[in-house]
């Protein structure tokens, strides 16, 4: 009664206890299985940290002229390095938190399945007030209606144990109370101790059948851990890709701005030639048109950069109002590092380390196991049943059991398999699921190979793109120098100068894109091989010896 009262008066304490208990059990089973999953977060917790202030970050004090009217907005903004961005993302990203919660819920399900095979205690009480009217014959022979009021109650406690053979043992102890409120004040009590046992012998019996739900829950948590570990790789690569993408957009703004300024200078120069009638008006018009197109490209580039930065803030879990800029030095540190591994070795490593492939293989084994479980449902239902009951002795002594007058019974309960339509369908469905799981395994192996082939081709293409873009930038710079010199001498044409300037802008943008593309392709390649190691802060470890896996 006191516990019931406390649960009503202090609900906050009770709910806090339940939450803490659930978190403790879930954390325990996750920690128990974490060593079985390579590169799983060893400090996993569902609790999301409060977003810290960014005051410890460097501050941008320079206005970027290429941003135009947006330049002053970034003055005083905090400079976010890639490492800090990854750290913020794993702690505050909404997507990352959602995936952690999915893993946590799978762990909760396992705690419930394990709990079913532990002794489950129960207790309860009930009370009633009764009123009825009875006919009483008095000594003078006259019948009289007499009102009777009584109170009765019951208190019970029990324990229920589900055995790993499919059997169940349940024990219940009940005390009954009875007393007349009006009339005979006699107080009467009695009690009963009852133990029952049931054990399926055919359908539903056996260790594997009995613990199937527990077995699947154990494996489901393992799959969830693998999925989360794989997600961590994908998430870090995605954050890096978005980070470099924003820097690339900023570099595009800068290149387009420089091109726009150069066009303005060239327009002024040609304007002077036109004024002196050394150049036709048509050439000036061509340059002005090119200047407008370049200005439009610059304006669009600024807009694209700001949009990408806002989207990146959302990815990290920051407010779009947060004043942050990304560190240009991260782009300057990038270099082409091509993986030193042969294609055959890459295929071997991927097939041996990909966590998602392990899960598909295990699900194939699950499907095979479920065929045996489903076939058990086709058997007759034959249960062994037994019970023993002891009542208390006469008198108000509820704890004084009359062991000499116990009652017991035992027997079998048979249900012939005359109606097995549902079980038949379940068995056939299990066979189909097994065949489907086999096809999914074949597909998963092919997908892994396809990922490696595609990653290999993407890496090779990205490296070649960078080499070509480097040559393109050098050629374009020489062309611009040549055309500007010819223009100063009055021998160049507006068309050639426009083409050279436009090609230089495009070549510089292509070079940045190719460099970023190769870095991301390399990270994706290591991810697809299953050997990209992610630290607890989201930062990856660069792979130096892929053959050693």
CSV table of C-alpha atoms in Angstrom, one decimal, residues 231-392:
chain,number,residue,atom,x,y,z
A,231,UNK,CA,26.1,4.3,-40.8
A,232,UNK,CA,29.0,5.9,-38.9
A,233,UNK,CA,31.2,5.4,-41.9
A,234,UNK,CA,28.6,6.7,-44.3
A,235,UNK,CA,27.8,9.7,-42.1
A,236,UNK,CA,31.4,10.8,-41.7
A,237,UNK,CA,32.0,10.6,-45.5
A,238,UNK,CA,28.8,12.5,-46.1
A,239,UNK,CA,29.8,15.2,-43.6
A,240,UNK,CA,33.2,15.5,-45.2
A,241,UNK,CA,31.6,15.5,-48.7
A,242,UNK,CA,29.2,18.3,-47.7
A,243,UNK,CA,32.1,20.2,-46.0
A,244,UNK,CA,34.3,20.1,-49.0
A,245,UNK,CA,31.3,20.9,-51.2
A,246,UNK,CA,30.7,24.2,-49.4
A,247,UNK,CA,34.4,25.1,-49.7
A,248,UNK,CA,34.3,24.2,-53.3
A,249,UNK,CA,31.3,26.5,-53.7
A,250,UNK,CA,33.2,29.3,-52.0
A,251,UNK,CA,36.1,28.7,-54.3
A,252,UNK,CA,33.8,28.9,-57.3
A,253,UNK,CA,32.5,32.3,-55.9
A,254,UNK,CA,36.1,33.5,-55.7
A,255,UNK,CA,37.0,32.3,-59.2
A,256,UNK,CA,33.8,33.8,-60.7
A,257,UNK,CA,34.5,37.1,-58.8
A,258,UNK,CA,38.0,37.3,-60.2
A,259,UNK,CA,36.8,36.6,-63.7
A,260,UNK,CA,34.1,39.3,-63.3
A,261,UNK,CA,36.7,41.9,-62.1
A,262,UNK,CA,39.0,41.0,-65.0
A,263,UNK,CA,36.1,41.4,-67.5
A,264,UNK,CA,35.4,44.9,-66.0
A,265,UNK,CA,39.0,45.9,-66.5
A,266,UNK,CA,38.9,44.6,-70.1
A,267,UNK,CA,35.7,46.4,-70.8
A,268,UNK,CA,37.3,49.6,-69.6
A,269,UNK,CA,40.3,49.0,-71.8
A,270,UNK,CA,38.3,48.2,-74.9
A,271,UNK,CA,36.1,51.3,-74.2
A,272,UNK,CA,39.2,53.4,-74.4
A,273,UNK,CA,40.1,51.8,-77.8
A,274,UNK,CA,36.6,52.4,-79.0
A,275,UNK,CA,36.7,56.0,-77.9
A,276,UNK,CA,39.8,56.4,-80.0
A,277,UNK,CA,38.1,54.6,-82.8
A,278,UNK,CA,40.8,51.8,-82.7
A,279,UNK,CA,38.2,49.1,-82.0
A,280,UNK,CA,34.7,48.6,-83.4
A,281,UNK,CA,31.7,49.1,-81.2
A,282,UNK,CA,30.8,45.4,-81.8
A,283,UNK,CA,33.8,44.2,-79.8
A,284,UNK,CA,32.9,46.4,-76.9
A,285,UNK,CA,29.4,45.0,-77.0
A,286,UNK,CA,30.7,41.4,-77.0
A,287,UNK,CA,32.8,42.1,-73.9
A,288,UNK,CA,30.0,43.9,-72.1
A,289,UNK,CA,27.7,40.9,-72.8
A,290,UNK,CA,30.4,38.6,-71.4
A,291,UNK,CA,30.8,40.8,-68.4
A,292,UNK,CA,27.1,40.6,-67.7
A,293,UNK,CA,27.1,36.8,-68.0
A,294,UNK,CA,30.1,36.5,-65.7
A,295,UNK,CA,28.4,38.8,-63.2
A,296,UNK,CA,25.3,36.6,-63.3
A,297,UNK,CA,27.4,33.5,-62.8
A,298,UNK,CA,29.1,35.1,-59.8
A,299,UNK,CA,25.7,36.2,-58.2
A,300,UNK,CA,24.4,32.6,-58.7
A,301,UNK,CA,27.6,31.2,-57.2
A,302,UNK,CA,27.2,33.3,-54.1
A,303,UNK,CA,23.6,32.2,-53.7
A,304,UNK,CA,24.6,28.6,-54.1
A,305,UNK,CA,27.4,28.9,-51.5
A,306,UNK,CA,25.1,30.5,-48.9
A,307,UNK,CA,22.4,27.8,-49.5
A,308,UNK,CA,25.0,25.0,-49.2
A,309,UNK,CA,26.3,26.6,-45.9
A,310,UNK,CA,22.8,26.8,-44.4
A,311,UNK,CA,22.2,23.1,-45.4
A,312,UNK,CA,25.5,22.1,-43.8
A,313,UNK,CA,24.5,23.9,-40.5
A,314,UNK,CA,21.3,21.9,-40.5
A,315,UNK,CA,23.2,18.7,-41.0
A,316,UNK,CA,25.4,19.4,-38.0
A,317,UNK,CA,22.4,20.2,-35.8
A,318,UNK,CA,23.3,24.0,-35.7
A,319,UNK,CA,20.8,26.7,-36.1
A,320,UNK,CA,20.7,28.4,-39.6
A,321,UNK,CA,21.3,31.6,-37.7
A,322,UNK,CA,24.6,30.4,-36.3
A,323,UNK,CA,27.5,32.6,-37.5
A,324,UNK,CA,30.0,30.1,-38.8
A,325,UNK,CA,32.2,29.8,-41.8
A,326,UNK,CA,34.3,26.8,-43.0
A,327,UNK,CA,38.0,26.8,-42.9
A,328,UNK,CA,39.6,27.5,-46.4
A,329,UNK,CA,42.8,25.9,-45.1
A,330,UNK,CA,41.1,22.5,-45.3
A,331,UNK,CA,40.7,22.9,-49.0
A,332,UNK,CA,44.4,24.0,-49.3
A,333,UNK,CA,45.5,20.8,-47.5
A,334,UNK,CA,43.9,18.5,-49.9
A,335,UNK,CA,46.1,16.5,-52.2
A,336,UNK,CA,45.8,13.5,-54.5
A,337,UNK,CA,46.6,10.3,-52.7
A,338,UNK,CA,45.8,7.4,-54.8
A,339,UNK,CA,45.1,4.0,-53.0
A,340,UNK,CA,48.0,1.5,-53.4
A,341,UNK,CA,45.9,-1.6,-53.9
A,342,UNK,CA,45.1,-3.9,-56.7
A,343,UNK,CA,41.6,-4.5,-57.8
A,344,UNK,CA,41.7,-8.2,-56.9
A,345,UNK,CA,42.9,-7.4,-53.4
A,346,UNK,CA,40.2,-4.8,-53.1
A,347,UNK,CA,37.5,-7.3,-53.9
A,348,UNK,CA,38.9,-9.8,-51.4
A,349,UNK,CA,39.0,-7.2,-48.7
A,350,UNK,CA,35.5,-6.0,-49.3
A,351,UNK,CA,34.0,-9.5,-49.3
A,352,UNK,CA,35.8,-10.3,-46.0
A,353,UNK,CA,35.1,-7.0,-44.1
A,354,UNK,CA,31.8,-5.5,-45.2
A,355,UNK,CA,29.4,-5.6,-42.2
A,356,UNK,CA,26.3,-5.3,-44.3
A,357,UNK,CA,27.3,-8.5,-46.1
A,358,UNK,CA,27.8,-10.3,-42.9
A,359,UNK,CA,24.3,-9.3,-41.9
A,360,UNK,CA,22.8,-10.6,-45.1
A,361,UNK,CA,24.6,-13.9,-44.6
A,362,UNK,CA,23.2,-14.2,-41.1
A,363,UNK,CA,19.7,-13.4,-42.2
A,364,UNK,CA,20.1,-16.3,-44.7
A,365,UNK,CA,20.9,-18.5,-41.7
A,366,UNK,CA,17.9,-17.0,-39.9
A,367,UNK,CA,15.6,-18.0,-42.7
A,368,UNK,CA,17.0,-21.6,-42.7
A,369,UNK,CA,16.4,-21.8,-38.9
A,370,UNK,CA,12.8,-20.5,-39.2
A,371,UNK,CA,12.0,-23.4,-41.6
A,372,UNK,CA,12.6,-25.8,-38.7
A,373,UNK,CA,10.6,-23.6,-36.3
A,374,UNK,CA,7.7,-23.5,-38.8
A,375,UNK,CA,7.8,-27.3,-39.3
A,376,UNK,CA,7.4,-27.7,-35.5
A,377,UNK,CA,4.0,-26.0,-35.8
A,378,UNK,CA,2.8,-28.8,-38.0
A,379,UNK,CA,3.2,-31.4,-35.2
A,380,UNK,CA,0.3,-32.4,-32.9
A,381,UNK,CA,-0.1,-30.4,-29.8
A,382,UNK,CA,0.7,-32.7,-26.8
A,383,UNK,CA,1.3,-31.0,-23.5
A,384,UNK,CA,2.2,-32.5,-20.1
A,385,UNK,CA,0.2,-30.8,-17.4
A,386,UNK,CA,0.5,-31.1,-13.6
A,387,UNK,CA,-0.6,-29.1,-10.5
A,388,UNK,CA,-0.5,-29.3,-6.8
A,389,UNK,CA,-2.7,-27.4,-4.3
A,390,UNK,CA,-2.6,-27.0,-0.6
A,391,UNK,CA,-5.2,-25.2,1.5
A,392,UNK,CA,-4.7,-23.7,5.0
